[in-house]
mmCIF file of N, CA and C in Angstrom:
data_model
loop_
_atom_site.group_PDB
_atom_site.id
_atom_site.type_symbol
_atom_site.label_atom_id
_atom_site.label_comp_id
_atom_site.label_asym_id
_atom_site.label_seq_id
_atom_site.Cartn_x
_atom_site.Cartn_y
_atom_site.Cartn_z
ATOM 1 N N MET A 1340 -5.593 163.313 115.864
ATOM 2 C CA MET A 1340 -5.167 164.241 114.877
ATOM 3 C C MET A 1340 -6.130 164.219 113.748
ATOM 4 N N PRO A 1341 -6.716 165.356 113.407
ATOM 5 C CA PRO A 1341 -7.549 165.452 112.233
ATOM 6 C C PRO A 1341 -6.834 165.104 110.915
ATOM 7 N N ILE A 1342 -7.612 164.607 109.968
ATOM 8 C CA ILE A 1342 -7.077 164.286 108.651
ATOM 9 C C ILE A 1342 -7.192 165.422 107.747
ATOM 10 N N ASP A 1343 -6.112 165.713 106.959
ATOM 11 C CA ASP A 1343 -6.184 166.844 105.917
ATOM 12 C C ASP A 1343 -6.710 166.204 104.717
ATOM 13 N N PHE A 1344 -7.710 166.954 104.063
ATOM 14 C CA PHE A 1344 -8.395 166.459 102.824
ATOM 15 C C PHE A 1344 -7.875 167.253 101.638
ATOM 16 N N GLU A 1345 -7.989 166.560 100.530
ATOM 17 C CA GLU A 1345 -7.737 167.107 99.308
ATOM 18 C C GLU A 1345 -8.885 166.973 98.408
ATOM 19 N N VAL A 1346 -9.466 168.137 97.989
ATOM 20 C CA VAL A 1346 -10.769 168.109 97.151
ATOM 21 C C VAL A 1346 -10.440 168.828 95.858
ATOM 22 N N GLY A 1347 -10.442 168.107 94.822
ATOM 23 C CA GLY A 1347 -10.175 168.629 93.432
ATOM 24 C C GLY A 1347 -8.802 169.277 93.328
ATOM 25 N N GLY A 1348 -7.821 168.732 93.981
ATOM 26 C CA GLY A 1348 -6.467 169.291 93.882
ATOM 27 C C GLY A 1348 -6.219 170.389 94.899
ATOM 28 N N VAL A 1349 -7.157 170.702 95.666
ATOM 29 C CA VAL A 1349 -7.075 171.843 96.618
ATOM 30 C C VAL A 1349 -6.913 171.196 98.088
ATOM 31 N N TYR A 1350 -5.829 171.552 98.757
ATOM 32 C CA TYR A 1350 -5.594 171.013 100.085
ATOM 33 C C TYR A 1350 -6.418 171.830 101.201
ATOM 34 N N LEU A 1351 -7.168 171.092 101.929
ATOM 35 C CA LEU A 1351 -8.035 171.658 102.936
ATOM 36 C C LEU A 1351 -7.499 171.352 104.398
ATOM 37 N N PRO A 1352 -6.936 172.178 105.096
ATOM 38 C CA PRO A 1352 -6.422 171.961 106.466
ATOM 39 C C PRO A 1352 -7.681 171.900 107.297
ATOM 40 N N PRO A 1353 -7.462 171.330 108.563
ATOM 41 C CA PRO A 1353 -8.647 171.199 109.459
ATOM 42 C C PRO A 1353 -9.488 172.436 109.800
ATOM 43 N N ILE A 1354 -8.721 173.637 109.810
ATOM 44 C CA ILE A 1354 -9.439 174.857 110.108
ATOM 45 C C ILE A 1354 -10.404 175.272 108.979
ATOM 46 N N ALA A 1355 -10.013 174.963 107.731
ATOM 47 C CA ALA A 1355 -10.827 175.299 106.607
ATOM 48 C C ALA A 1355 -12.022 174.317 106.494
ATOM 49 N N GLN A 1356 -11.821 173.062 106.876
ATOM 50 C CA GLN A 1356 -12.850 172.075 107.041
ATOM 51 C C GLN A 1356 -13.928 172.458 108.087
ATOM 52 N N ALA A 1357 -13.445 173.027 109.174
ATOM 53 C CA ALA A 1357 -14.382 173.505 110.243
ATOM 54 C C ALA A 1357 -15.122 174.716 109.716
ATOM 55 N N LEU A 1358 -14.473 175.601 109.032
ATOM 56 C CA LEU A 1358 -15.201 176.846 108.571
ATOM 57 C C LEU A 1358 -16.212 176.466 107.522
ATOM 58 N N LEU A 1359 -15.990 175.383 106.602
ATOM 59 C CA LEU A 1359 -16.995 175.024 105.648
ATOM 60 C C LEU A 1359 -18.064 174.228 106.329
ATOM 61 N N LEU A 1360 -17.831 173.429 107.306
ATOM 62 C CA LEU A 1360 -18.811 172.658 107.958
ATOM 63 C C LEU A 1360 -19.767 173.560 108.880
ATOM 64 N N ALA A 1361 -19.106 174.648 109.333
ATOM 65 C CA ALA A 1361 -19.944 175.589 110.191
ATOM 66 C C ALA A 1361 -20.906 176.377 109.400
ATOM 67 N N LEU A 1362 -20.794 176.563 108.152
ATOM 68 C CA LEU A 1362 -21.636 177.463 107.403
ATOM 69 C C LEU A 1362 -23.163 176.888 107.314
ATOM 70 N N PRO A 1363 -23.346 175.584 106.964
ATOM 71 C CA PRO A 1363 -24.758 175.193 106.909
ATOM 72 C C PRO A 1363 -25.264 175.110 108.344
ATOM 73 N N LEU A 1364 -24.538 174.725 109.404
ATOM 74 C CA LEU A 1364 -24.958 174.817 110.762
ATOM 75 C C LEU A 1364 -25.383 176.181 111.169
ATOM 76 N N PHE A 1365 -24.514 177.222 110.813
ATOM 77 C CA PHE A 1365 -24.920 178.603 111.179
ATOM 78 C C PHE A 1365 -26.149 179.058 110.450
ATOM 79 N N LEU A 1366 -26.360 178.635 109.162
ATOM 80 C CA LEU A 1366 -27.653 179.046 108.519
ATOM 81 C C LEU A 1366 -28.817 178.470 109.159
ATOM 82 N N LEU A 1367 -28.722 177.211 109.618
ATOM 83 C CA LEU A 1367 -29.892 176.727 110.341
ATOM 84 C C LEU A 1367 -30.109 177.414 111.699
ATOM 85 N N VAL A 1368 -29.093 177.703 112.456
ATOM 86 C CA VAL A 1368 -29.186 178.335 113.738
ATOM 87 C C VAL A 1368 -29.653 179.770 113.445
ATOM 88 N N ASP A 1369 -29.243 180.453 112.433
ATOM 89 C CA ASP A 1369 -29.644 181.770 112.166
ATOM 90 C C ASP A 1369 -31.140 181.836 111.755
ATOM 91 N N ALA A 1370 -31.582 180.932 110.945
ATOM 92 C CA ALA A 1370 -33.008 180.834 110.635
ATOM 93 C C ALA A 1370 -33.801 180.592 111.911
ATOM 94 N N LEU A 1371 -33.397 179.695 112.782
ATOM 95 C CA LEU A 1371 -34.131 179.504 114.011
ATOM 96 C C LEU A 1371 -34.128 180.829 114.861
ATOM 97 N N LEU A 1372 -33.054 181.470 114.997
ATOM 98 C CA LEU A 1372 -33.004 182.697 115.828
ATOM 99 C C LEU A 1372 -33.882 183.821 115.131
ATOM 100 N N ARG A 1373 -33.926 183.819 113.893
ATOM 101 C CA ARG A 1373 -34.846 184.812 113.278
ATOM 102 C C ARG A 1373 -36.336 184.527 113.444
ATOM 103 N N ARG A 1374 -36.613 183.169 113.352
ATOM 104 C CA ARG A 1374 -38.074 182.732 113.513
ATOM 105 C C ARG A 1374 -38.477 183.063 114.981
ATOM 106 N N VAL A 1375 -37.621 182.836 115.977
ATOM 107 C CA VAL A 1375 -37.912 183.041 117.418
ATOM 108 C C VAL A 1375 -37.909 184.556 117.742
ATOM 109 N N GLY A 1376 -37.255 185.368 117.008
ATOM 110 C CA GLY A 1376 -37.169 186.764 117.327
ATOM 111 C C GLY A 1376 -36.056 187.290 118.069
ATOM 112 N N VAL A 1377 -35.014 186.421 118.175
ATOM 113 C CA VAL A 1377 -33.906 186.765 119.143
ATOM 114 C C VAL A 1377 -33.078 187.916 118.517
ATOM 115 N N LEU A 1378 -32.998 187.951 117.148
ATOM 116 C CA LEU A 1378 -32.171 189.056 116.513
ATOM 117 C C LEU A 1378 -32.844 190.479 116.703
ATOM 118 N N ALA A 1379 -34.104 190.514 116.967
ATOM 119 C CA ALA A 1379 -34.768 191.803 117.192
ATOM 120 C C ALA A 1379 -34.396 192.399 118.619
ATOM 121 N N LEU A 1380 -33.857 191.500 119.512
ATOM 122 C CA LEU A 1380 -33.544 191.880 120.879
ATOM 123 C C LEU A 1380 -32.065 192.211 121.060
ATOM 124 N N VAL A 1381 -31.192 191.899 120.111
ATOM 125 C CA VAL A 1381 -29.743 192.208 120.361
ATOM 126 C C VAL A 1381 -29.519 193.625 119.823
ATOM 127 N N TRP A 1382 -28.408 194.216 120.301
ATOM 128 C CA TRP A 1382 -28.044 195.655 119.998
ATOM 129 C C TRP A 1382 -27.540 195.693 118.500
ATOM 130 N N HIS A 1383 -26.726 194.741 118.137
ATOM 131 C CA HIS A 1383 -26.094 194.783 116.765
ATOM 132 C C HIS A 1383 -26.227 193.404 116.123
ATOM 133 N N PRO A 1384 -27.217 193.135 115.333
ATOM 134 C CA PRO A 1384 -27.440 191.751 114.866
ATOM 135 C C PRO A 1384 -26.326 191.224 114.065
ATOM 136 N N ALA A 1385 -25.688 192.027 113.237
ATOM 137 C CA ALA A 1385 -24.532 191.500 112.448
ATOM 138 C C ALA A 1385 -23.441 190.977 113.333
ATOM 139 N N LEU A 1386 -23.132 191.835 114.340
ATOM 140 C CA LEU A 1386 -22.131 191.391 115.357
ATOM 141 C C LEU A 1386 -22.444 190.171 116.052
ATOM 142 N N PHE A 1387 -23.743 190.023 116.410
ATOM 143 C CA PHE A 1387 -24.250 188.861 117.080
ATOM 144 C C PHE A 1387 -24.080 187.540 116.248
ATOM 145 N N GLN A 1388 -24.486 187.768 114.872
ATOM 146 C CA GLN A 1388 -24.416 186.612 113.992
ATOM 147 C C GLN A 1388 -22.934 186.183 113.802
ATOM 148 N N GLY A 1389 -21.987 187.220 113.798
ATOM 149 C CA GLY A 1389 -20.577 186.847 113.604
ATOM 150 C C GLY A 1389 -20.133 186.048 114.854
ATOM 151 N N ALA A 1390 -20.534 186.500 115.996
ATOM 152 C CA ALA A 1390 -20.188 185.756 117.237
ATOM 153 C C ALA A 1390 -20.787 184.359 117.237
ATOM 154 N N VAL A 1391 -21.973 184.201 116.821
ATOM 155 C CA VAL A 1391 -22.571 182.793 116.761
ATOM 156 C C VAL A 1391 -21.720 181.962 115.762
ATOM 157 N N TYR A 1392 -21.401 182.420 114.625
ATOM 158 C CA TYR A 1392 -20.625 181.653 113.607
ATOM 159 C C TYR A 1392 -19.299 181.287 114.199
ATOM 160 N N ALA A 1393 -18.578 182.219 114.905
ATOM 161 C CA ALA A 1393 -17.405 182.011 115.571
ATOM 162 C C ALA A 1393 -17.495 180.924 116.648
ATOM 163 N N ALA A 1394 -18.563 180.950 117.383
ATOM 164 C CA ALA A 1394 -18.739 179.922 118.387
ATOM 165 C C ALA A 1394 -19.055 178.620 117.760
ATOM 166 N N ILE A 1395 -19.747 178.478 116.695
ATOM 167 C CA ILE A 1395 -19.984 177.193 116.017
ATOM 168 C C ILE A 1395 -18.655 176.694 115.497
ATOM 169 N N CYS A 1396 -17.868 177.560 114.875
ATOM 170 C CA CYS A 1396 -16.562 177.097 114.403
ATOM 171 C C CYS A 1396 -15.673 176.672 115.442
ATOM 172 N N ALA A 1397 -15.647 177.336 116.617
ATOM 173 C CA ALA A 1397 -14.763 176.863 117.760
ATOM 174 C C ALA A 1397 -15.280 175.546 118.267
ATOM 175 N N ALA A 1398 -16.625 175.383 118.389
ATOM 176 C CA ALA A 1398 -17.142 174.109 118.889
ATOM 177 C C ALA A 1398 -16.770 172.972 117.894
ATOM 178 N N LEU A 1399 -16.755 173.230 116.601
ATOM 179 C CA LEU A 1399 -16.360 172.111 115.704
ATOM 180 C C LEU A 1399 -14.934 171.824 115.769
ATOM 181 N N LEU A 1400 -14.041 172.836 115.940
ATOM 182 C CA LEU A 1400 -12.705 172.579 116.085
ATOM 183 C C LEU A 1400 -12.312 171.812 117.345
ATOM 184 N N LEU A 1401 -13.113 172.086 118.441
ATOM 185 C CA LEU A 1401 -12.869 171.319 119.647
ATOM 186 C C LEU A 1401 -13.380 169.900 119.491
ATOM 187 N N TRP A 1402 -14.456 169.699 118.815
ATOM 188 C CA TRP A 1402 -15.028 168.417 118.531
ATOM 189 C C TRP A 1402 -14.070 167.523 117.593
ATOM 190 N N MET A 1403 -13.467 168.260 116.666
ATOM 191 C CA MET A 1403 -12.562 167.575 115.719
ATOM 192 C C MET A 1403 -11.213 167.258 116.362
ATOM 193 N N GLY A 1404 -10.937 167.949 117.502
ATOM 194 C CA GLY A 1404 -9.656 167.648 118.207
ATOM 195 C C GLY A 1404 -8.506 168.385 117.722
ATOM 196 N N VAL A 1405 -8.800 169.604 117.121
ATOM 197 C CA VAL A 1405 -7.686 170.406 116.540
ATOM 198 C C VAL A 1405 -7.084 171.230 117.757
ATOM 199 N N SER A 1406 -5.753 171.187 117.857
ATOM 200 C CA SER A 1406 -5.151 171.939 118.944
ATOM 201 C C SER A 1406 -4.428 173.169 118.313
ATOM 202 N N ALA A 1407 -4.332 174.203 118.966
ATOM 203 C CA ALA A 1407 -3.718 175.467 118.479
ATOM 204 C C ALA A 1407 -2.250 175.361 118.387
#
């Protein structure tokens, strides 16, 4: 069971922790995909980036052991 954190008096449930942890990972993956040129090959780059962010969040939640 993941631990709930309190940062500066603000309660952070595990889903919020995963969303915050996924942001720097997404920025790294996005920079890599831009450098390689993958975003030029997809139909809708913003939709693709949203899907990549969602996949990173889902992977973090699975890794953290959060159940729905």
